[in-house]
């Protein structure tokens, strides 16, 4: 996907496929398969640490959403936007920035496990670097936090709330070498984009 391809869908959302982001706070991949509880709600999720080209794409997407839905991004607090500053992501009670977040921007990504009506929602689809679908967090092909992946995200404004959220439906681990972090701890438009840089291909310069 190129920047010129970024557009709102008919639900005023933007779907992006980001290549080679770094995954963090996924409980070493478990949170893609098994929902965790936060503020009384069960959800799947992770953080995705971005490179500059990703940030540019996400910022454009957020601006499109804000303009269409009447939201003023300058009025939003940091925790009201899915795109956040890595240097502010510090270990509790310290000034120490979490590994990998230094001088980076990142996305806080969550996918609700239940609808408002109490019906279960499908978890994100996770692929190994071999392009096989993974169904169990104990699969050895599930990589620890710090790994690189391609991820399809959905940026949106949830109802009338004054924030821009980020969900995800697909994640594909990559073959890139990585150093694990300490503590470990939308509708698919073109599935081929998910596999750039996995078992058989490498991401091109035009990829986001």
CSV table of C-alpha atoms in Angstrom, one decimal, residues 174 176 195-198 200-204 207:
chain,number,residue,atom,x,y,z
A,174,UNK,CA,8.4,-12.2,9.7
A,176,UNK,CA,13.8,-11.0,10.5
A,195,UNK,CA,3.2,-11.7,3.5
A,196,UNK,CA,5.7,-9.2,2.4
A,197,UNK,CA,9.0,-10.1,4.0
A,198,UNK,CA,7.8,-13.5,5.4
A,200,UNK,CA,9.0,-16.0,0.3
A,201,UNK,CA,9.0,-12.2,-0.3
A,202,UNK,CA,10.7,-9.0,0.9
A,203,UNK,CA,9.0,-5.7,1.4
A,204,UNK,CA,9.5,-3.2,-1.4
A,207,UNK,CA,5.3,-0.5,1.1
